[in-house]
mmCIF file of C-alpha atoms and ligand atoms in Angstrom:
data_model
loop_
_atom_site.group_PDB
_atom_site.id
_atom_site.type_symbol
_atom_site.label_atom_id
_atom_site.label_comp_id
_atom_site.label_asym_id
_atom_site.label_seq_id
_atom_site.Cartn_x
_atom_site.Cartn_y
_atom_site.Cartn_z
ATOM 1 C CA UNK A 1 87.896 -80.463 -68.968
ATOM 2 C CA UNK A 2 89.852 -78.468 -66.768
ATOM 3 C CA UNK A 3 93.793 -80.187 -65.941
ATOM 4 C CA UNK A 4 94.997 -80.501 -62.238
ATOM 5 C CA UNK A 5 97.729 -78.125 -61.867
ATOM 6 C CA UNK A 6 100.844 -80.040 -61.724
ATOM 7 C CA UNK A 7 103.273 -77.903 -60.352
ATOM 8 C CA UNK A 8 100.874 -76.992 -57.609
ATOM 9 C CA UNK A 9 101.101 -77.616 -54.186
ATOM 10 C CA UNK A 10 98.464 -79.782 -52.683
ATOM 11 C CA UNK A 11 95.736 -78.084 -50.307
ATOM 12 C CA UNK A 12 95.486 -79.822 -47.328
ATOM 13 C CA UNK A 13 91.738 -80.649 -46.329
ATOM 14 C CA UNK A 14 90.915 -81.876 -43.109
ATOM 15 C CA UNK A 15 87.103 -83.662 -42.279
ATOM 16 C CA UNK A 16 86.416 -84.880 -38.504
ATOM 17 C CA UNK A 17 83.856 -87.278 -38.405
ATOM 18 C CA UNK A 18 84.883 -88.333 -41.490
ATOM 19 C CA UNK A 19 83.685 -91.759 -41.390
ATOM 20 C CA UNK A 20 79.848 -90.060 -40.674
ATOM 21 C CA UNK A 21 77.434 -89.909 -43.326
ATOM 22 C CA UNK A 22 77.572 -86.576 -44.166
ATOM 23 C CA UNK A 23 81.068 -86.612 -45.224
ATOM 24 C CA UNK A 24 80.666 -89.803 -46.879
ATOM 25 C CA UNK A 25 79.546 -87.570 -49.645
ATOM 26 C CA UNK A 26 81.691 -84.895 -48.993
ATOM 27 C CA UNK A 27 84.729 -86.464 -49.666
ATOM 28 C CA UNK A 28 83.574 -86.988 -53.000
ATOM 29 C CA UNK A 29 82.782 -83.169 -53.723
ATOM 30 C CA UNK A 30 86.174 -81.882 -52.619
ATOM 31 C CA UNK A 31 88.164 -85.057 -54.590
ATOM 32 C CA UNK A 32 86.084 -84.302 -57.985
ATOM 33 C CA UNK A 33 86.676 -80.481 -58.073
ATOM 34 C CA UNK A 34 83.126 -79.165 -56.784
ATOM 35 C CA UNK A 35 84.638 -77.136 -53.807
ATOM 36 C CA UNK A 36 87.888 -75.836 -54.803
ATOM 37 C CA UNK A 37 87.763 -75.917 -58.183
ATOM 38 C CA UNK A 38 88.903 -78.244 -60.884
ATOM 39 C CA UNK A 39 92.876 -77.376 -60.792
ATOM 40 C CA UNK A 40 93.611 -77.504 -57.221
ATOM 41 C CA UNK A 41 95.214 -81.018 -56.307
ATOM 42 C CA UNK A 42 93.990 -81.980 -52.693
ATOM 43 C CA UNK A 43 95.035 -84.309 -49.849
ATOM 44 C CA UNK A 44 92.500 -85.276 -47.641
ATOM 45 C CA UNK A 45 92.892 -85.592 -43.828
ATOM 46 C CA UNK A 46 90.130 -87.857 -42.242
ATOM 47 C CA UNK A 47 89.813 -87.574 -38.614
ATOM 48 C CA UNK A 48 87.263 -90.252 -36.291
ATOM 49 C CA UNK A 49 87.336 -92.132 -33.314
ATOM 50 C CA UNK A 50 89.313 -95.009 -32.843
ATOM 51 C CA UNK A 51 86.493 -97.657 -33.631
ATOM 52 C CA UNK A 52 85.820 -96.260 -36.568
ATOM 53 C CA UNK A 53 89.221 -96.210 -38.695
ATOM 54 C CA UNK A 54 88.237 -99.612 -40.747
ATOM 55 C CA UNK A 55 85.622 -97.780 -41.860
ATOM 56 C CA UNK A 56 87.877 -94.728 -43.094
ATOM 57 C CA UNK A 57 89.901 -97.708 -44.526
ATOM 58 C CA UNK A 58 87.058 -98.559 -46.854
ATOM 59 C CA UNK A 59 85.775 -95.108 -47.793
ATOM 60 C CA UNK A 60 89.135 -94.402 -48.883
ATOM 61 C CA UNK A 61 89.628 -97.667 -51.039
ATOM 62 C CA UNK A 62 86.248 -96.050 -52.980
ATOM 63 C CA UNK A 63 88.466 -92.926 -53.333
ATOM 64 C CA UNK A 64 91.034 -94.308 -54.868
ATOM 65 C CA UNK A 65 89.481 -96.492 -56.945
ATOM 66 C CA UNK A 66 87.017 -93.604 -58.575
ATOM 67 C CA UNK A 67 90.786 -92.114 -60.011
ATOM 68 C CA UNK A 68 90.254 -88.464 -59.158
ATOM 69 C CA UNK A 69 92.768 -86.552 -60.817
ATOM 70 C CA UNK A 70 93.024 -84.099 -58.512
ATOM 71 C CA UNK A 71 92.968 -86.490 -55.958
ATOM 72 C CA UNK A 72 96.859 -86.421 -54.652
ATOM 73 C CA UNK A 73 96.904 -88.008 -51.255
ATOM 74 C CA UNK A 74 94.233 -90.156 -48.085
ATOM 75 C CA UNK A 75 95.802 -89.739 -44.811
ATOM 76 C CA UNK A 76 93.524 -91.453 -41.921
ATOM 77 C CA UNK A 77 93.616 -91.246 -38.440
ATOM 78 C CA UNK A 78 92.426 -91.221 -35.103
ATOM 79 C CA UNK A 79 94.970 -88.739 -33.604
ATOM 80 C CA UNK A 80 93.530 -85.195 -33.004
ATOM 81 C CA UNK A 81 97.599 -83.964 -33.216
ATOM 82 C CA UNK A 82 98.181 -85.464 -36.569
ATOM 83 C CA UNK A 83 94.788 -84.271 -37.673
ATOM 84 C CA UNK A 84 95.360 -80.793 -37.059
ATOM 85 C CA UNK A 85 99.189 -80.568 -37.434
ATOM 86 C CA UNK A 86 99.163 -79.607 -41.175
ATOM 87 C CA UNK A 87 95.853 -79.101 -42.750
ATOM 88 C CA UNK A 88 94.909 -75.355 -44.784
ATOM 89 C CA UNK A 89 90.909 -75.609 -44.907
ATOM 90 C CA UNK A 90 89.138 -77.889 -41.863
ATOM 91 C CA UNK A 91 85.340 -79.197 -41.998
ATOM 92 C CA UNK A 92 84.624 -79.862 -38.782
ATOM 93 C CA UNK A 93 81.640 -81.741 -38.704
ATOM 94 C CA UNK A 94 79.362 -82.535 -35.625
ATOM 95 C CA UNK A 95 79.472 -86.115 -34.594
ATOM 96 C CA UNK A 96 76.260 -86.295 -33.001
ATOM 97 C CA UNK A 97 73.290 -86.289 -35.597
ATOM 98 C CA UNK A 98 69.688 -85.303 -35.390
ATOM 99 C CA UNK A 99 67.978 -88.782 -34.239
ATOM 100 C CA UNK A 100 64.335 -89.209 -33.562
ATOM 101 C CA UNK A 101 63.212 -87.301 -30.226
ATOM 102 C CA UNK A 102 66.325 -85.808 -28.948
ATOM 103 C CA UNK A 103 66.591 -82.862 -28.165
ATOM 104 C CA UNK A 104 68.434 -79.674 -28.497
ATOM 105 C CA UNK A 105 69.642 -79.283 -24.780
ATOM 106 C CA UNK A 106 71.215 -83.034 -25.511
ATOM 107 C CA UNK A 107 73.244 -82.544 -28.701
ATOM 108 C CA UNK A 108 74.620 -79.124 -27.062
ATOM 109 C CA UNK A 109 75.609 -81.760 -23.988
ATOM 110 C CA UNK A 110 76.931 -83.783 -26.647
ATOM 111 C CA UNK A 111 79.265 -81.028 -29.434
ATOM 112 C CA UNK A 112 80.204 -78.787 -26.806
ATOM 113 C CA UNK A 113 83.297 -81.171 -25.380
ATOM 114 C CA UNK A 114 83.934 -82.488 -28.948
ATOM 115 C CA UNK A 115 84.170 -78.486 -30.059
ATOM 116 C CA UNK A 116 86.512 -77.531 -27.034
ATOM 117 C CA UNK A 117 88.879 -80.372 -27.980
ATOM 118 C CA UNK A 118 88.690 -79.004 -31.736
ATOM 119 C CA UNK A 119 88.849 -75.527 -30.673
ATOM 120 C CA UNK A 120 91.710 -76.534 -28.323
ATOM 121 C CA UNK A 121 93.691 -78.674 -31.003
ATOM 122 C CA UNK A 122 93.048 -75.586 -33.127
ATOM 123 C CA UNK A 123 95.141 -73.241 -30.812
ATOM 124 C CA UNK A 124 97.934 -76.183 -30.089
ATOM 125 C CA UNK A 125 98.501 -77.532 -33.668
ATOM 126 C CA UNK A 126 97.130 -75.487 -36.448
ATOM 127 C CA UNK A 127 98.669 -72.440 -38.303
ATOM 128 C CA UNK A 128 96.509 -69.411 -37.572
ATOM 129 C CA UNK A 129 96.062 -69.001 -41.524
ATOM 130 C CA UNK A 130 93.913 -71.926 -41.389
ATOM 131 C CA UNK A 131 89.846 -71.447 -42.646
ATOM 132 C CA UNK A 132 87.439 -73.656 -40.421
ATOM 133 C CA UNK A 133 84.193 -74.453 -41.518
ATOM 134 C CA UNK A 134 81.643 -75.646 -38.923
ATOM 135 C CA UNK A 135 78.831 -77.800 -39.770
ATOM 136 C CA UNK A 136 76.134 -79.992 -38.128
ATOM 137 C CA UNK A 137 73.600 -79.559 -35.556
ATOM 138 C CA UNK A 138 73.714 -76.738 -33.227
ATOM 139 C CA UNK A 139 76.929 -75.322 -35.738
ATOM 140 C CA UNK A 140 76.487 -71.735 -34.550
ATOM 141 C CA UNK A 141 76.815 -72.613 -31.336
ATOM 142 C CA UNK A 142 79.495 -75.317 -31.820
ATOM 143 C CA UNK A 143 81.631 -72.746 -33.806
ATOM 144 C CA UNK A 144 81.113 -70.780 -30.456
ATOM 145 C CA UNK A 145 82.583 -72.801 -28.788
ATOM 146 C CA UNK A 146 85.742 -74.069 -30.941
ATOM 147 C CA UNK A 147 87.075 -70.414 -31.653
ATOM 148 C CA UNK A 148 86.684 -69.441 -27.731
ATOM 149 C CA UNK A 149 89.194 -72.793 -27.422
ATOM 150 C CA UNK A 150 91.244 -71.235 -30.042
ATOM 151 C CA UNK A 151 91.894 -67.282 -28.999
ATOM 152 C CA UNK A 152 94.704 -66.662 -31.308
ATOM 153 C CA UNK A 153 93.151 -68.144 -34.527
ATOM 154 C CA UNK A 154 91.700 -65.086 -35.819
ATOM 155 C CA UNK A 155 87.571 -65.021 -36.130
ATOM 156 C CA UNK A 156 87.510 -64.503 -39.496
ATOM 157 C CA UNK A 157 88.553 -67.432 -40.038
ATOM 158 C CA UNK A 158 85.323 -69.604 -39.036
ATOM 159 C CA UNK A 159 81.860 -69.631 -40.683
ATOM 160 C CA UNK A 160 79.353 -72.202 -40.434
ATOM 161 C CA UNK A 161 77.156 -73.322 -43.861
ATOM 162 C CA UNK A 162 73.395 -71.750 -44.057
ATOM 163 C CA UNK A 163 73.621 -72.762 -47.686
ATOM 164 C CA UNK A 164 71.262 -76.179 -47.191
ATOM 165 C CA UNK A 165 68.414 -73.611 -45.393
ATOM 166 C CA UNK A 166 68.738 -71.700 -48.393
ATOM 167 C CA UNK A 167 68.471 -74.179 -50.808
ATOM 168 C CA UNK A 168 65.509 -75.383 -49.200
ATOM 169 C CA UNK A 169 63.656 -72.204 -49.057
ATOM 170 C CA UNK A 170 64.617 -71.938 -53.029
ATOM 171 C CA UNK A 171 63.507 -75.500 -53.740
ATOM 172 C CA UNK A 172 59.606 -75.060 -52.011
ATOM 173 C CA UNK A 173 59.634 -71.372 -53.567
ATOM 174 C CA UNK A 174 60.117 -73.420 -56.282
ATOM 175 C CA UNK A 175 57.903 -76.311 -55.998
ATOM 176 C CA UNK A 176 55.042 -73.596 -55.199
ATOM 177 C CA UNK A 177 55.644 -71.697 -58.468
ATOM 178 C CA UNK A 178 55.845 -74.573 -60.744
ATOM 179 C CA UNK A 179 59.483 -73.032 -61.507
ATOM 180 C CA UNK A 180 62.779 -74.805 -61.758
ATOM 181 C CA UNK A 181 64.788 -74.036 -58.225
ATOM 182 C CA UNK A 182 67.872 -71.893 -60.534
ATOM 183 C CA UNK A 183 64.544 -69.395 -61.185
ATOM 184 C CA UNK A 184 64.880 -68.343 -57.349
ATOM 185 C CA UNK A 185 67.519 -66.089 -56.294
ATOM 186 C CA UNK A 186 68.081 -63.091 -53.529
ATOM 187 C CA UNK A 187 67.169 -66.088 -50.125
ATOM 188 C CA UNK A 188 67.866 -64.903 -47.081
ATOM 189 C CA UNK A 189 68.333 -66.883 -44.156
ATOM 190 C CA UNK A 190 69.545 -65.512 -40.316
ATOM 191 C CA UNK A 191 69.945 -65.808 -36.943
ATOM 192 C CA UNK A 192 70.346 -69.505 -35.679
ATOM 193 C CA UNK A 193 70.069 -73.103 -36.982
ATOM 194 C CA UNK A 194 66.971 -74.243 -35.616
ATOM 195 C CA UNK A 195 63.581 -74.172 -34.958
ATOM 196 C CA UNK A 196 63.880 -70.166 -35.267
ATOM 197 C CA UNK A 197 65.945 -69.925 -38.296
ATOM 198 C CA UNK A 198 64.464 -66.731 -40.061
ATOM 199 C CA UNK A 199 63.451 -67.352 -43.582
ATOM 200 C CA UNK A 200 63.517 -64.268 -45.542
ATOM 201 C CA UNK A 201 62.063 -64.295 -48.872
ATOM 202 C CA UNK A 202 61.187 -60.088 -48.843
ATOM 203 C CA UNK A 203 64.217 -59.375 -51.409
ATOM 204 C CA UNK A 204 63.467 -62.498 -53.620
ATOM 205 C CA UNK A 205 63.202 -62.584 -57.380
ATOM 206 C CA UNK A 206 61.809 -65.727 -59.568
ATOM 207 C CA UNK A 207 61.642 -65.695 -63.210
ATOM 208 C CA UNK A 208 58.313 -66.678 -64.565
ATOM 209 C CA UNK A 209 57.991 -66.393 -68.432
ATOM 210 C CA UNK A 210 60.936 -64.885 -68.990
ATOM 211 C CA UNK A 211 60.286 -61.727 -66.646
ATOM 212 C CA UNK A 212 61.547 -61.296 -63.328
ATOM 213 C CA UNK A 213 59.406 -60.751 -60.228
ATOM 214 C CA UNK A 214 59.682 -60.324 -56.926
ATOM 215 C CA UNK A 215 58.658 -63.478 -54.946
ATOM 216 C CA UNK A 216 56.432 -62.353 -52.924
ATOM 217 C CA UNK A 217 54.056 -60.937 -55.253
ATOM 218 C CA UNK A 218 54.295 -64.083 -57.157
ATOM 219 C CA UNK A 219 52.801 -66.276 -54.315
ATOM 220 C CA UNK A 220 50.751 -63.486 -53.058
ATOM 221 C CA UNK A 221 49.777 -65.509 -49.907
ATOM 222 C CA UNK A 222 50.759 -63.875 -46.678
ATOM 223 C CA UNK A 223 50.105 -67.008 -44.278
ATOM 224 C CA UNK A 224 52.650 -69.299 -46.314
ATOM 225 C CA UNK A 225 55.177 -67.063 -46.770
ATOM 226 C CA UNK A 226 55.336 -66.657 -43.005
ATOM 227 C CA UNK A 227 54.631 -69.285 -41.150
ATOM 228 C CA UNK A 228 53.772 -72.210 -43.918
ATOM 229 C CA UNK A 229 57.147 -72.026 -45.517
ATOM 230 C CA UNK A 230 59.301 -71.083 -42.487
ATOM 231 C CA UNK A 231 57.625 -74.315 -40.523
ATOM 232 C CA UNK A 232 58.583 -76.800 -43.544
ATOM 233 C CA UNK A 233 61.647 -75.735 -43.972
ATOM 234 C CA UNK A 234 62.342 -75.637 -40.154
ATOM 235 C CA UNK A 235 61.220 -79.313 -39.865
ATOM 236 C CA UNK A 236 62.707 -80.530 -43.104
ATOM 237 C CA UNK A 237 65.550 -82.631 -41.233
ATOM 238 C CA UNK A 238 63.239 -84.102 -39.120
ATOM 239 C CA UNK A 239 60.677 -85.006 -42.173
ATOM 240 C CA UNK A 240 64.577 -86.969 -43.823
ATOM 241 C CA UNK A 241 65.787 -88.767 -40.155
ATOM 242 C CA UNK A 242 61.792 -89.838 -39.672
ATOM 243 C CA UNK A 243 61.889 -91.230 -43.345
ATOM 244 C CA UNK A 244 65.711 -92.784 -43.837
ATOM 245 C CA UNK A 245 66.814 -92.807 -40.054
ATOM 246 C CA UNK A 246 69.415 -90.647 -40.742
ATOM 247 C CA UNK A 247 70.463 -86.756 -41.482
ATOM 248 C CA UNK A 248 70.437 -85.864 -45.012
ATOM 249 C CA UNK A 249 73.541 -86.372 -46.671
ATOM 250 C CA UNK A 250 73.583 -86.034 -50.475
ATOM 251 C CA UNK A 251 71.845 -81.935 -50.069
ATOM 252 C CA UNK A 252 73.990 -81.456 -46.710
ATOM 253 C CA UNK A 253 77.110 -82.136 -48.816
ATOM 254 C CA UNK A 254 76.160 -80.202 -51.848
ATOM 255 C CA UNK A 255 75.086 -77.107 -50.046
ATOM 256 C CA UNK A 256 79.219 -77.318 -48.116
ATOM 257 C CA UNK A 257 80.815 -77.440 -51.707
ATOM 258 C CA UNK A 258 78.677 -74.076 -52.429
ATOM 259 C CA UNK A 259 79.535 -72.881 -48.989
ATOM 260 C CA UNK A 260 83.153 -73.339 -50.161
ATOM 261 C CA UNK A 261 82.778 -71.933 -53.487
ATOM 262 C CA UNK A 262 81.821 -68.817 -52.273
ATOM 263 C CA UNK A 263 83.833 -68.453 -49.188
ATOM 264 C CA UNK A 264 86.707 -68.767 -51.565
ATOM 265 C CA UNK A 265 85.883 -66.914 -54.048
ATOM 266 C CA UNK A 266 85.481 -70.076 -56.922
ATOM 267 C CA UNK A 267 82.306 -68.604 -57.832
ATOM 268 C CA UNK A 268 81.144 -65.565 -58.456
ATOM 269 C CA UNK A 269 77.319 -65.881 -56.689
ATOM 270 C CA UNK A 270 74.099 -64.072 -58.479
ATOM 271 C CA UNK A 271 72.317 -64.074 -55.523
ATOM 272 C CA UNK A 272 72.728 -62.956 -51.874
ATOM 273 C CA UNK A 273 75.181 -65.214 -50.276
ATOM 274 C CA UNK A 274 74.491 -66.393 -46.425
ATOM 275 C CA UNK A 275 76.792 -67.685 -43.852
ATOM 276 C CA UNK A 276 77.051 -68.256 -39.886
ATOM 277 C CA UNK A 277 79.908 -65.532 -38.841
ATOM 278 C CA UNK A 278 80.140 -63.615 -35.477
ATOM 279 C CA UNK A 279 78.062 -60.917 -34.921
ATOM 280 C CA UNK A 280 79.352 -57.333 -34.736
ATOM 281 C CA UNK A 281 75.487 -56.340 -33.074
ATOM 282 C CA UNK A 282 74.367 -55.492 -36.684
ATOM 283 C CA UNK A 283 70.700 -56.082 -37.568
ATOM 284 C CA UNK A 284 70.166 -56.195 -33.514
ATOM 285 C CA UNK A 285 72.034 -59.535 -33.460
ATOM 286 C CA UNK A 286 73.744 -59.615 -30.045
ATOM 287 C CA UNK A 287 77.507 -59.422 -30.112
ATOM 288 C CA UNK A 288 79.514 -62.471 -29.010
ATOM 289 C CA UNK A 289 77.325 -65.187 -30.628
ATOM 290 C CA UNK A 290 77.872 -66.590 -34.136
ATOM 291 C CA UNK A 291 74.402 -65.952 -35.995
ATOM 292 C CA UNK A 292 73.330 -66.140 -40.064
ATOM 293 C CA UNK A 293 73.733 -63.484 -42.012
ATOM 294 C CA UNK A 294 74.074 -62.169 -45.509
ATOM 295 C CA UNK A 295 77.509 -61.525 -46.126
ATOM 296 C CA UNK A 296 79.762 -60.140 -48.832
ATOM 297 C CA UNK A 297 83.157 -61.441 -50.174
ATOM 298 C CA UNK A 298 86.271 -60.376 -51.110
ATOM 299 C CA UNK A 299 89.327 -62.058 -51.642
ATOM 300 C CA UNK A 300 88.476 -65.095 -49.905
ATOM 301 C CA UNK A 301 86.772 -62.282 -46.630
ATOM 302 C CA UNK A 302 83.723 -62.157 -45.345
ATOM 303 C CA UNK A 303 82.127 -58.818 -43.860
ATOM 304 C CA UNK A 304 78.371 -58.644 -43.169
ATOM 305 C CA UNK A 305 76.266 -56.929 -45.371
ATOM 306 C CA UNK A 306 74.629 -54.107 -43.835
ATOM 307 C CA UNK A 307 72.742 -52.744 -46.283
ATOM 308 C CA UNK A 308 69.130 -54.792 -46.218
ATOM 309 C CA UNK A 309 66.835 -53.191 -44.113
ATOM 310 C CA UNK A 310 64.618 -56.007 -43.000
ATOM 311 C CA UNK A 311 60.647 -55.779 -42.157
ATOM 312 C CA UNK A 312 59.982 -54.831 -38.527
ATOM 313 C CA UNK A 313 58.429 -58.906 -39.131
ATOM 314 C CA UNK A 314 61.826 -60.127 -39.927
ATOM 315 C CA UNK A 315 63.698 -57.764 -37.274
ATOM 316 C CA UNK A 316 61.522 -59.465 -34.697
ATOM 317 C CA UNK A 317 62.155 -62.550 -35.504
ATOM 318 C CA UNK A 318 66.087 -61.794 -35.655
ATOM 319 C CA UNK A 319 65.688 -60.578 -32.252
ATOM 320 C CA UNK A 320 64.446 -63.657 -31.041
ATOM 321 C CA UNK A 321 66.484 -66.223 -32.638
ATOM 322 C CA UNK A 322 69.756 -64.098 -31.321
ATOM 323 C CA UNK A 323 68.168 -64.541 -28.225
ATOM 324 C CA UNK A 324 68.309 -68.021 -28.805
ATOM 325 C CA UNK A 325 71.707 -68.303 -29.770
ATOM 326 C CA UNK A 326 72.570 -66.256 -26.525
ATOM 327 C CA UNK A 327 70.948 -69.206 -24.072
ATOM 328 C CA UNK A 328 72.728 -71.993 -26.376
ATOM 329 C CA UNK A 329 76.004 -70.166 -25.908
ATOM 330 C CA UNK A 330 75.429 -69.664 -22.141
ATOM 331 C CA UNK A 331 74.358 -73.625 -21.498
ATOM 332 C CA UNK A 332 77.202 -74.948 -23.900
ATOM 333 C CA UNK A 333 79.777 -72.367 -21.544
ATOM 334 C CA UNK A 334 77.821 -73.759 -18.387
ATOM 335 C CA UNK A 335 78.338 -77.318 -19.345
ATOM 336 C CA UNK A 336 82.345 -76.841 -20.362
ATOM 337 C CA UNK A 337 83.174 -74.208 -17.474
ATOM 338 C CA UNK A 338 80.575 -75.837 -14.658
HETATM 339 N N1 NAD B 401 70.449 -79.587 -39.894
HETATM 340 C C1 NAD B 401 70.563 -80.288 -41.014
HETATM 341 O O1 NAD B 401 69.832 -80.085 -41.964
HETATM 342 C C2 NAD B 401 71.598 -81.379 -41.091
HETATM 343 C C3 NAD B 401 71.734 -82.133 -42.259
HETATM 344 C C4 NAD B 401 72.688 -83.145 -42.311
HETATM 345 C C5 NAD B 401 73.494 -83.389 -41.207
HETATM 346 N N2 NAD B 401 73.332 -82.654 -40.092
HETATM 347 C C6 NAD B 401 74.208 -82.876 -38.926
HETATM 348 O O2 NAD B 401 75.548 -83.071 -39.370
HETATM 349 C C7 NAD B 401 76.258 -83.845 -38.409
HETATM 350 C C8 NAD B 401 76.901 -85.055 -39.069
HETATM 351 O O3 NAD B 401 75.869 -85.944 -39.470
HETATM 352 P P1 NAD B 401 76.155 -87.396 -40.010
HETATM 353 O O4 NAD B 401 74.866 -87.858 -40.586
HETATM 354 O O5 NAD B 401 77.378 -87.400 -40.854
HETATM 355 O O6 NAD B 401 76.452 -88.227 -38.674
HETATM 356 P P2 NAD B 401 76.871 -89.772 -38.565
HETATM 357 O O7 NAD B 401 76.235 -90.358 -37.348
HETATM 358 O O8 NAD B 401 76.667 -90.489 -39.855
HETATM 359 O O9 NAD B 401 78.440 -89.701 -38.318
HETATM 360 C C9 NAD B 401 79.003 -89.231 -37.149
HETATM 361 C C10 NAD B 401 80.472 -89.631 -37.171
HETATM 362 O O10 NAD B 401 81.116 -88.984 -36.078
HETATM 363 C C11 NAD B 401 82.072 -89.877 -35.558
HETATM 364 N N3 NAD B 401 82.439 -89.496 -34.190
HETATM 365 C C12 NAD B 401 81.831 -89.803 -33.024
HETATM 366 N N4 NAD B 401 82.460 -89.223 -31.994
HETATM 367 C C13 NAD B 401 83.494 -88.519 -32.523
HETATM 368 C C14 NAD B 401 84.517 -87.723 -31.974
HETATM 369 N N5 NAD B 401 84.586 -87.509 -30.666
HETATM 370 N N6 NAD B 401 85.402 -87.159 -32.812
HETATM 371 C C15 NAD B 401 85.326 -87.356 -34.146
HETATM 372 N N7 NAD B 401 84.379 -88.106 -34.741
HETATM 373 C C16 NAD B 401 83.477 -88.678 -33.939
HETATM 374 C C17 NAD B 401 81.394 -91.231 -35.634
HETATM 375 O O11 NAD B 401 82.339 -92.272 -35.545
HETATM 376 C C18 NAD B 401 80.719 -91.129 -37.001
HETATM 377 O O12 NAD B 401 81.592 -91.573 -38.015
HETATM 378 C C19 NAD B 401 75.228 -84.220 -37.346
HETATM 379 O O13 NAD B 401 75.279 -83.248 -36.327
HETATM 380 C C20 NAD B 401 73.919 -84.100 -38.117
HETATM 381 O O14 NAD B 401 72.805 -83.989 -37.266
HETATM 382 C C21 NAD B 401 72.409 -81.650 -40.020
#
């Protein structure tokens, strides 16, 4: 295995929320290697409210006691200044999760103050070298909102994860074909992160005896590909907080390590890679709202990939899930600027 680099300075990694469930297995990615590789030693910076520091106290006694290597440092705290004072790559996780019959107007209510102070502390403490990666519900929105707070960190430097929406398109691709999930490659998800999240399976390839096919051909079945498939996976979270009473956490965490991976450059992706960036109007996304899209990187930069030409059936629905994002932008701005 792979040593820690000694001589290596420490990357700084703040989580807020940290004593949530999602990061609960997060934490344990980043301190065993799975997001920034297995050489770069890593002090972790875990940001929650107040009441919830013993908590931090205990997840951090597990830390130390699993003897990460690359593990160098826990620093806990309640402080939004220490937090963000001296950090190099920020999670910033939504603190209000997905609960039985809430709705979407509510948890914008909810992240939109708790992303102005974030985008805020951003601006006030944080170097503007610093990459932010927004998860949680309503992230598109919520990273919105945090880099409007923040006007001198540069843009590039947020994306939000649509790495667990592709995953779960791969996994009932797979589950359909009677394939193994690492078959399915060339997902595409965009616009928002919601009930209009556009599944895109049109470039898709799946192995099957050996050969590759395209994916549509392979499940020949027009109905499931668009609307069967894009309704499970739309109400997959729902399906996990109506079964466990809370968001997923194990798949959430995963799909932010590949997220990582990817955004810097750890691994080298076979497949189309997807992220939540700000729109430049391509693909008839409107400008000014942060959207999915299939992107390409290079050292550690994102740029959108402009080359797919969707179906006029995918177009549409791109259309109307930026339209989306547009009202969600405009109600989070409405609640924050009255
Ligand atoms: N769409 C999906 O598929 C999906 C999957 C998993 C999680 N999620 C979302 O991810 C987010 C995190 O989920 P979770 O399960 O970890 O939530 P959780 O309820 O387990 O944890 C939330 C944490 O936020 C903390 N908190 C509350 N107010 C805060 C504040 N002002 N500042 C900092 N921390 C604060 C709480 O103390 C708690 O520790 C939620 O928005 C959830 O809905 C979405």
């Amino acid at each position: 295995m792979a040593q820690a680099d000694k001589c290596q300075r420490p990357l700084r990694v703040l989580i807020t929320a940290a004593a949530g469930h999602v990061a609960y297995s997060l934490v344990f990615m980043i301190a065993k290697g799975a997001c920034f590789g297995p050489k770069v030693p890593i002090v972790l910076i875990l940001y929650d409210v107040p009441e919830n520091q013993d908590s931090l106290h205990g997840l951090a006694v597990e830390l130390n006691d699993c003897c990460y290597p690359l593990l160098n440092g826990i620093e806990i705290t309640p402080d939004i200044q220490l937090a963000f004072g001296n950090f190099s790559v920020a999670y910033l996780l939504a603190s209000s999760p997905h609960k039985p019959g809430i709705q979407r107007g509510d948890l914008i209510e909810a992240n939109a103050p708790e992303f102005k102070s974030y985008g805020e502390a951003l601006e006030k403490y944080s170097r503007k070298n610093v990459k932010v990666i927004v998860y949680g519900d309503c992230m598109n929105t919520n990273l919105f909102i945090c880099s409007k707070y923040a006007p001198s960190m540069p843009q590039e430097n947020f994306t939000t994860v649509a790495q667990l929406n592709i995953n779960r398109v791969k996994a009932q691709v797979a589950l359909k074909l009677g394939v193994p999930p690492t078959c399915v490659r060339n997902v595409i998800v965009w616009g928002n992160d919601s009930s209009t999240t556009v599944c895109d399976i049109s470039k898709a390839k799946v192995i099957i005896d050996e050969n590759e096919v395209k994916v549509k051909k392979a499940i020949d079945d027009c109905n499931w590909i668009q609307h069967e498939l894009p309704s499970i996976v739309q109400r997959r979270e729902d399906d996990i907080v109506d079964c466990q009473e809370k968001s997923a956490g194990i798949s959430a965490a995963k799909a932010l390590a590949q997220h990582t991976r990817f955004l810097f450059s750890i691994c080298v992706p076979r497949s189309y890679i997807c992220m939540g960036v700000f729109s430049d109007g391509s693909y008839g996304v409107p400008c000014d709202v942060v959207s999915f899209f299939p992107v390409c990187i290079e050292d550690c930069k994102w740029t959108i990939n402009k080359n797919l030409s969707p179906s006029q059936f995918i177009r549409d629905l791109i259309i109307l899930s930026g339209c989306e994002l547009e009202q969600e932008r405009d109600k989070a701005l409405a609640i924050l600027e009255g």
